XYZ file of C-alpha atoms in Angstrom:
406
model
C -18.576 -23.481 -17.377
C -19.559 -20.596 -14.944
C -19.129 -19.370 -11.579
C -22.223 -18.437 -9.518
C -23.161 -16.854 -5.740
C -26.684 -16.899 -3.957
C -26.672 -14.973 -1.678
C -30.011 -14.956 0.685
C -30.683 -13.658 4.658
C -32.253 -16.781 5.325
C -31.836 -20.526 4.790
C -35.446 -20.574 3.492
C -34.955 -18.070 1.059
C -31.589 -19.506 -0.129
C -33.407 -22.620 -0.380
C -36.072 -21.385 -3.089
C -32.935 -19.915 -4.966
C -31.643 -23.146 -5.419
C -34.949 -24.508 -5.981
C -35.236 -22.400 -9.210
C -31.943 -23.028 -10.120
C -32.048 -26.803 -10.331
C -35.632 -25.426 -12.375
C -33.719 -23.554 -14.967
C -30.859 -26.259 -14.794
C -33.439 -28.963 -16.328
C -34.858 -26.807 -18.738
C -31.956 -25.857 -19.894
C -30.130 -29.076 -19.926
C -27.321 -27.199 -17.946
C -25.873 -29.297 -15.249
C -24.120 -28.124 -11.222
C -21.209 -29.853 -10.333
C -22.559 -30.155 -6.454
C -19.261 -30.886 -5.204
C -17.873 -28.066 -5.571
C -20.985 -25.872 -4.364
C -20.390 -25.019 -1.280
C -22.665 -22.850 1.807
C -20.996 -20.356 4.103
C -22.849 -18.238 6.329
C -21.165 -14.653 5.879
C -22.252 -12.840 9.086
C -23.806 -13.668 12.749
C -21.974 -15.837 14.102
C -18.377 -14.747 16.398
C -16.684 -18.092 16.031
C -15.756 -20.472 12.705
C -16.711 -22.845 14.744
C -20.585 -21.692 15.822
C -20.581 -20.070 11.797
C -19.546 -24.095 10.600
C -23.057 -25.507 12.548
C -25.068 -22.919 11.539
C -24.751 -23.694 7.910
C -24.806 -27.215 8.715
C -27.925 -27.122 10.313
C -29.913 -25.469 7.601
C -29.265 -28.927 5.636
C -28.863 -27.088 2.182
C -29.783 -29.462 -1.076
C -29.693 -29.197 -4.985
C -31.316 -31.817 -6.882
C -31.349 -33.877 -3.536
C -27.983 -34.147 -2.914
C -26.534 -32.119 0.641
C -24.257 -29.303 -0.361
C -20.879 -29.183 1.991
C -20.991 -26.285 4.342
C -17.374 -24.471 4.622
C -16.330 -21.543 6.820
C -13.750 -19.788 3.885
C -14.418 -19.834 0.285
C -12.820 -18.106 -2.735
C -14.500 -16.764 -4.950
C -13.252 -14.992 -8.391
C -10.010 -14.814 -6.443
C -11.438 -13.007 -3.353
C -12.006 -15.082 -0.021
C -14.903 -14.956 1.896
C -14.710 -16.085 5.368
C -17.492 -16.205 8.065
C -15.844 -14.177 10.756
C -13.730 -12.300 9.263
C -14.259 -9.138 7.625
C -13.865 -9.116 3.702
C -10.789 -6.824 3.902
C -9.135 -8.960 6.313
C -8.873 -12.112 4.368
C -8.692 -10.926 1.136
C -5.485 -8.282 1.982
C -4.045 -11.724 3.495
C -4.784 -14.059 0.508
C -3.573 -11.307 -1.923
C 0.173 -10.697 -0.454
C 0.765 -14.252 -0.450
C -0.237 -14.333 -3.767
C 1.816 -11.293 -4.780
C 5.294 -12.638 -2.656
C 5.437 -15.817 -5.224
C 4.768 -12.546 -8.468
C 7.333 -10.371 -6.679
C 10.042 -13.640 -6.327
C 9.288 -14.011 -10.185
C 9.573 -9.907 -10.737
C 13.175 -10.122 -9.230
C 13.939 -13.107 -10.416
C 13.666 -11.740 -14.082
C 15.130 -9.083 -13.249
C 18.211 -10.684 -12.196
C 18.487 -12.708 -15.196
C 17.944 -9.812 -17.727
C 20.611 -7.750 -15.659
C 18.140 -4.802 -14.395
C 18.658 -2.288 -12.007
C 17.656 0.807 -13.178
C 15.115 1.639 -10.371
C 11.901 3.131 -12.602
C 12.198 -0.136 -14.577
C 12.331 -2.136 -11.282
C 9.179 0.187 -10.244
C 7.341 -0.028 -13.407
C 7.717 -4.347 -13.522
C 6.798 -4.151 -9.772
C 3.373 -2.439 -10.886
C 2.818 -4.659 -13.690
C 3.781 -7.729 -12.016
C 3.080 -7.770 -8.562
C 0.847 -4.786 -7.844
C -2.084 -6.456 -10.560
C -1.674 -9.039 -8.048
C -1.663 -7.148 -4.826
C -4.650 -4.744 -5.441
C -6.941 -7.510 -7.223
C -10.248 -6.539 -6.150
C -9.258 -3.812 -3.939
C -11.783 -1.134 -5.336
C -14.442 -3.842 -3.487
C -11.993 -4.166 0.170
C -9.826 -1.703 -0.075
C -12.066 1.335 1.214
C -11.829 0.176 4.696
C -8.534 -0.044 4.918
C -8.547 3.347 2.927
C -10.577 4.918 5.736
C -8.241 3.574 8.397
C -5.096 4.826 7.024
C -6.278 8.334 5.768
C -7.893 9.057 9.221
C -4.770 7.758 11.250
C -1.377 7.800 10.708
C -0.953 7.040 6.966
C -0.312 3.319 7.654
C -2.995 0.657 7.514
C -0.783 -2.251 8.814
C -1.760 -4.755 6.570
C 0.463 -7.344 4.634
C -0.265 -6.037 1.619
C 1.514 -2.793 2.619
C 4.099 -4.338 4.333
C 5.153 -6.329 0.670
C 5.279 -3.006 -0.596
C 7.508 -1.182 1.403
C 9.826 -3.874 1.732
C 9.959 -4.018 -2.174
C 10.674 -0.061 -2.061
C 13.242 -0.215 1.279
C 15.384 -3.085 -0.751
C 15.012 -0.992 -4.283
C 16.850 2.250 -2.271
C 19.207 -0.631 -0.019
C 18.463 1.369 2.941
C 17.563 -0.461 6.433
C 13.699 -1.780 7.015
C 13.641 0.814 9.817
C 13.538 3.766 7.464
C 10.396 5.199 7.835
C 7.557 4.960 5.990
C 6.842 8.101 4.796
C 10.516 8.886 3.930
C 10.771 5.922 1.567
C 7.265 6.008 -0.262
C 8.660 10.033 -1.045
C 12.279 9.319 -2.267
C 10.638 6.906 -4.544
C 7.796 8.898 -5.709
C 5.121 6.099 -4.996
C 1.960 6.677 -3.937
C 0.632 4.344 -0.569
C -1.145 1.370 -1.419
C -4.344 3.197 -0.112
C -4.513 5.485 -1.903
C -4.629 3.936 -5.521
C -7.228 1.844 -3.377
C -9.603 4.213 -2.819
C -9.086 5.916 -6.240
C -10.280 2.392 -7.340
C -13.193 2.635 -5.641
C -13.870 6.294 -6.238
C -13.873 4.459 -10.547
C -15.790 1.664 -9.309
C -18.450 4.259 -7.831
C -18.542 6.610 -11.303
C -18.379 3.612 -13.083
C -21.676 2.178 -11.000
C -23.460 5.616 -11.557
C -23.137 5.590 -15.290
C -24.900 2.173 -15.819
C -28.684 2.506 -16.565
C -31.002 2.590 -13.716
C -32.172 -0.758 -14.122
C -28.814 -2.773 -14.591
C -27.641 -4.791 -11.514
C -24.065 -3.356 -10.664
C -26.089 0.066 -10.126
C -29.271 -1.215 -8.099
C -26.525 -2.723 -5.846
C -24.828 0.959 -5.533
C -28.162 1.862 -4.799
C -28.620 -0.393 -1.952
C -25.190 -0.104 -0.236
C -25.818 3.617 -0.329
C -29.675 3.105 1.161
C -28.150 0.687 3.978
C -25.627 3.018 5.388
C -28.444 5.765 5.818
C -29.904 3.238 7.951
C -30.082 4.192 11.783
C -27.943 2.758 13.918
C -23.709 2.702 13.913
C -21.517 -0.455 13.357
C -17.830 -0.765 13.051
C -15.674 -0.082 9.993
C -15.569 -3.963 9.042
C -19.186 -3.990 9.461
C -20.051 -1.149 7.065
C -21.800 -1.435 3.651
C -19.290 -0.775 0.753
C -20.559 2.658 0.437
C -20.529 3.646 3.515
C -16.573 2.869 3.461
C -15.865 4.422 0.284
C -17.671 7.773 2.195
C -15.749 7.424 5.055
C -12.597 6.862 3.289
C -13.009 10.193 1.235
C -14.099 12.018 3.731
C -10.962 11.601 5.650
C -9.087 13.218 2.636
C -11.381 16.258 2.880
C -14.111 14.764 -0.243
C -17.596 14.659 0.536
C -19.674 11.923 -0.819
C -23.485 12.743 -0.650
C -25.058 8.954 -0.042
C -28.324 10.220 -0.041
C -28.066 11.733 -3.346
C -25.373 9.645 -5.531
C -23.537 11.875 -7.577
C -20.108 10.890 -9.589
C -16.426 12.077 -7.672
C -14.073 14.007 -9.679
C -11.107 11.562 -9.868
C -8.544 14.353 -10.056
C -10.023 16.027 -6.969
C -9.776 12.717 -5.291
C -5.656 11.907 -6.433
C -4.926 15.919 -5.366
C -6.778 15.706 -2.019
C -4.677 12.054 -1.268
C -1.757 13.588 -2.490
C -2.419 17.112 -0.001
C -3.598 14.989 2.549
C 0.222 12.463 2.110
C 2.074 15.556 2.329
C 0.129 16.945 5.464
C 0.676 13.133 7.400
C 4.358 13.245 6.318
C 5.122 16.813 7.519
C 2.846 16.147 11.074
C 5.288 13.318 11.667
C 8.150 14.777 11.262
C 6.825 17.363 13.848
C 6.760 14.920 16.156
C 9.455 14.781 19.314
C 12.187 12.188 18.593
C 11.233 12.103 14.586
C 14.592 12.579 13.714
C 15.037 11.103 10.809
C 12.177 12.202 9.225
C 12.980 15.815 10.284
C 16.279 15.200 8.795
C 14.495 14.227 5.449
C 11.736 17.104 5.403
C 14.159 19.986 6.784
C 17.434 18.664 5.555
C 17.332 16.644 2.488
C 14.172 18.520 0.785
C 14.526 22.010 2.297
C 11.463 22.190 4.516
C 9.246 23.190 1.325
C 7.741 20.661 -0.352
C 4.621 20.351 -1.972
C 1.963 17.911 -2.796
C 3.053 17.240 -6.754
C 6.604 16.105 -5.048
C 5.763 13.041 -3.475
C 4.801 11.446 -6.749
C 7.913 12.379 -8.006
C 11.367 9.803 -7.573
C 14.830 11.559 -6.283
C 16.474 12.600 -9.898
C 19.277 9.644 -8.886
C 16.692 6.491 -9.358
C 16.851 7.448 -12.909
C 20.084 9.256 -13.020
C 22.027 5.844 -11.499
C 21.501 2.815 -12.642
C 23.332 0.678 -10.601
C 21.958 0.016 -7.515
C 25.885 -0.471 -5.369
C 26.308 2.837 -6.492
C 23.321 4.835 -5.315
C 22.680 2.593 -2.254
C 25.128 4.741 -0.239
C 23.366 8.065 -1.528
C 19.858 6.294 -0.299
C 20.495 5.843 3.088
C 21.886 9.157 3.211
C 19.548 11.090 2.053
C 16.832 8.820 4.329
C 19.319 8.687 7.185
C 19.499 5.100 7.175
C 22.989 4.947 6.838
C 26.228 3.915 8.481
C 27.030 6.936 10.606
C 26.832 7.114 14.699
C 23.881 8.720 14.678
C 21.832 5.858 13.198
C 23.844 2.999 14.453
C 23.964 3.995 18.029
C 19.977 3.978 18.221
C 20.711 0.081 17.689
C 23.107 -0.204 20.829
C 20.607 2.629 22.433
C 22.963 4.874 23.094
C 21.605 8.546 24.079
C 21.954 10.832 20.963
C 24.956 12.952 22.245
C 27.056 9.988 23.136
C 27.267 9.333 19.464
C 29.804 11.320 18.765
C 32.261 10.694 15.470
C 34.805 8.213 16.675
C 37.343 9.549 13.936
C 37.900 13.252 15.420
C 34.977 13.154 18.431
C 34.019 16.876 17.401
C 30.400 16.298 17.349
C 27.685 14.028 16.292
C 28.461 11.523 13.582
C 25.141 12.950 11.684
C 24.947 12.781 7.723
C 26.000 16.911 7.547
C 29.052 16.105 10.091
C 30.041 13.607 7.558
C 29.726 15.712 4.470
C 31.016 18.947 5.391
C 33.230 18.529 8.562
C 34.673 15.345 9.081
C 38.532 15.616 8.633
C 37.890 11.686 7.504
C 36.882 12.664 4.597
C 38.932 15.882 3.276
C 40.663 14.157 0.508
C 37.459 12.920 -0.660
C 36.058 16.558 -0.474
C 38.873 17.611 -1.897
C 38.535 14.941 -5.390
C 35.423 16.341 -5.414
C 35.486 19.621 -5.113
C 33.015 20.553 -7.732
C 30.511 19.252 -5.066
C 31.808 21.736 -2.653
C 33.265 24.959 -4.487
C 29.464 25.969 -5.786
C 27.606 24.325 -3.151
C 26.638 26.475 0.330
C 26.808 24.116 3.371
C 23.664 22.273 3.437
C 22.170 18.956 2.639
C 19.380 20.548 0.600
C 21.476 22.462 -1.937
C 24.418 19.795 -1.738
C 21.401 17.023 -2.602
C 20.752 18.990 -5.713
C 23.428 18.390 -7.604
C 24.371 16.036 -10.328
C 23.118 12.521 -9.715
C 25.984 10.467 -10.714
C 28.830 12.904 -9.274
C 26.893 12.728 -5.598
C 26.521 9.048 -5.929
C 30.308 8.507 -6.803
C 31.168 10.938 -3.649
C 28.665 8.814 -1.131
């Protein structure tokens, strides 16, 4: 058994396709199973509706029998639907898919007793991230384009799974931003290993001989977005979408002369270009808890190779209860005034400490002022004795002695 497409810009032509087919079928003594063959019209029509008559009216046969016209199909685990752009449904059908892998990931995980966090990470990659990026080096590069021209987010469900598998491996609130949890963790955005997909894909499509399908299509995509004429990211030929996508992280792709991408330029230039999104935000007015984790946490002078790099207590704490507390405040997510007025929208200096009302209940107050908490300093001294007053050098310090304090 084998799975085919014919693809054609016009019923006539599709027509013939089949024609031969059914041809090659009886010489072959090969035989179609018609009910599951199915026609969709891919593009030109706005509605599922108008894209569902369309097909039906070209009145499609093999070996006389009327082939079913549908509006979504899924094929090789991608789904195709007629008015929706290729990244839109497939992003969708994937995180559904990956939800019932990631119940399974924690569910073993539970049962086998695991919390050590690069364990949880590395399971999540094999488990649920084979299913979330399937075929993403064929939709991702939209997306790609999206997120690495904007704001560093594309929006999508797929990304969405992923953060919330990262906010509940750190315990910290789903409010925590972005950026702040994808660095404590070390993970690279879901874009990003999507367009360094494609980037393969691309090499990969240049090496084949000149003459071997997978590189004639390369060919074309590249041809059709040289084409006069502008159309909207969803609208793009795959090429034209991998281009755009790189160029927004400062790579040029030449589509009028195909050449391979260095695949280290394109991880340093994603990694530069995550470090220059995550630093912009925090610049931002009212960013304060991002500000608090560039200036505070990681001293205001951090670098590209960082970001791919967990917080030394993922690996240096095991249990999750006992660096949960050290998460959230070191993403200031955590318990304190500061964060939990913003949920009964108070104004930032009416949260003040309720436990000596000496200033804002911010992470620092906490560790170095609060009277709450002298005895605690105190037990801990070592934290304290060698340590100057700030978050950055205080952070530093042994793993399992800060989580204990926290």
């Amino acid at each position: 058994a084998d799975d085919m497409a014919l693809l054609a810009t016009s019923a006539a032509g599709l027509q013939r396709q089949l024609d031969l087919l059914e041809a090659y079928c009886q010489r072959w003594g090969l035989t179609v199973n018609t009910v599951k063959t199915k026609v969709q019209l891919l593009s030109g029509e706005r509605t599922q509706a108008a894209a569902q008559q369309t097909a039906e009216r070209a009145g499609l046969q093999f070996g006389g029998q009327p082939l079913e016209a549908v509006t979504a199909f899924k094929y090789l685990g991608i789904t195709f639907h007629s008015t929706t752009c290729l990244a839109g449904t497939a992003v969708a059908a994937r995180a559904k898919a990956a939800r019932a892998a990631l119940h399974s990931c924690r569910a073993r995980c539970a049962a086998l007793g695991i919390e050590a966090a690069p364990a949880q990470l590395q399971l999540f990659s094999t488990m649920v991230d084979s299913v979330l990026s399937y075929g993403a080096e064929v939709w991702g590069p939209q997306l790609a384009a999206k997120a690495a021209g904007g704001c560093g987010s594309t929006g999508c469900a797929a990304e969405k799974l992923h953060l919330s598998f990262l906010r509940h491996l750190l315990g910290v609130r789903q409010g925590t931003p972005n950026a702040a949890v994808l660095a404590e963790t070390g993970e690279r955005p879901l874009w990003m290993r999507w367009l360094l997909r494609a980037a393969r894909l691309w090499n990969r499509a240049l090496a084949e001989p000149p003459d071997s399908l997978v590189r004639q299509a390369v060919a074309a995509s590249a041809a059709q977005a040289a084409e006069p004429g502008s159309t909207g990211p969803a609208r793009q030929p795959w090429a034209q979408q991998l281009a755009a996508g790189l160029a927004a992280v400062g790579i040029e792709l030449d589509l009028a002369n195909p050449q391979p991408v260095g695949r280290a330029a394109v991880r340093n230039a994603c990694q530069q270009h995550q470090l220059q999104q995550l630093v912009a935000a925090a610049e931002r007015s009212g960013a304060t808890k991002l500000q608090h984790y560039v200036n505070g946490v990681r001293g205001g002078a951090l670098e590209a190779a960082s970001l791919s790099k967990p917080a030394a207590y993922l690996s240096g704490v095991r249990e999750r209860s006992r660096r949960q507390a050290l998460a959230q405040w070191r993403t200031g997510s955590f318990w304190g005034l500061e964060e939990t007025g913003r949920w009964q929208r108070l104004p930032r200096e009416q949260r003040l400490c309720p436990h000596c009302q000496g200033d804002i209940e911010t992470v620092e107050h906490m560790i170095f002022h609060c009277p709450l908490y002298g005895s605690l300093r105190l037990r801990f001294s070592d934290l304290f004795d060698s340590c100057p007053p700030s978050l950055h050098a205080f952070f530093e310090q042994p793993a399992p002695r800060l989580a204990s304090f926290a």
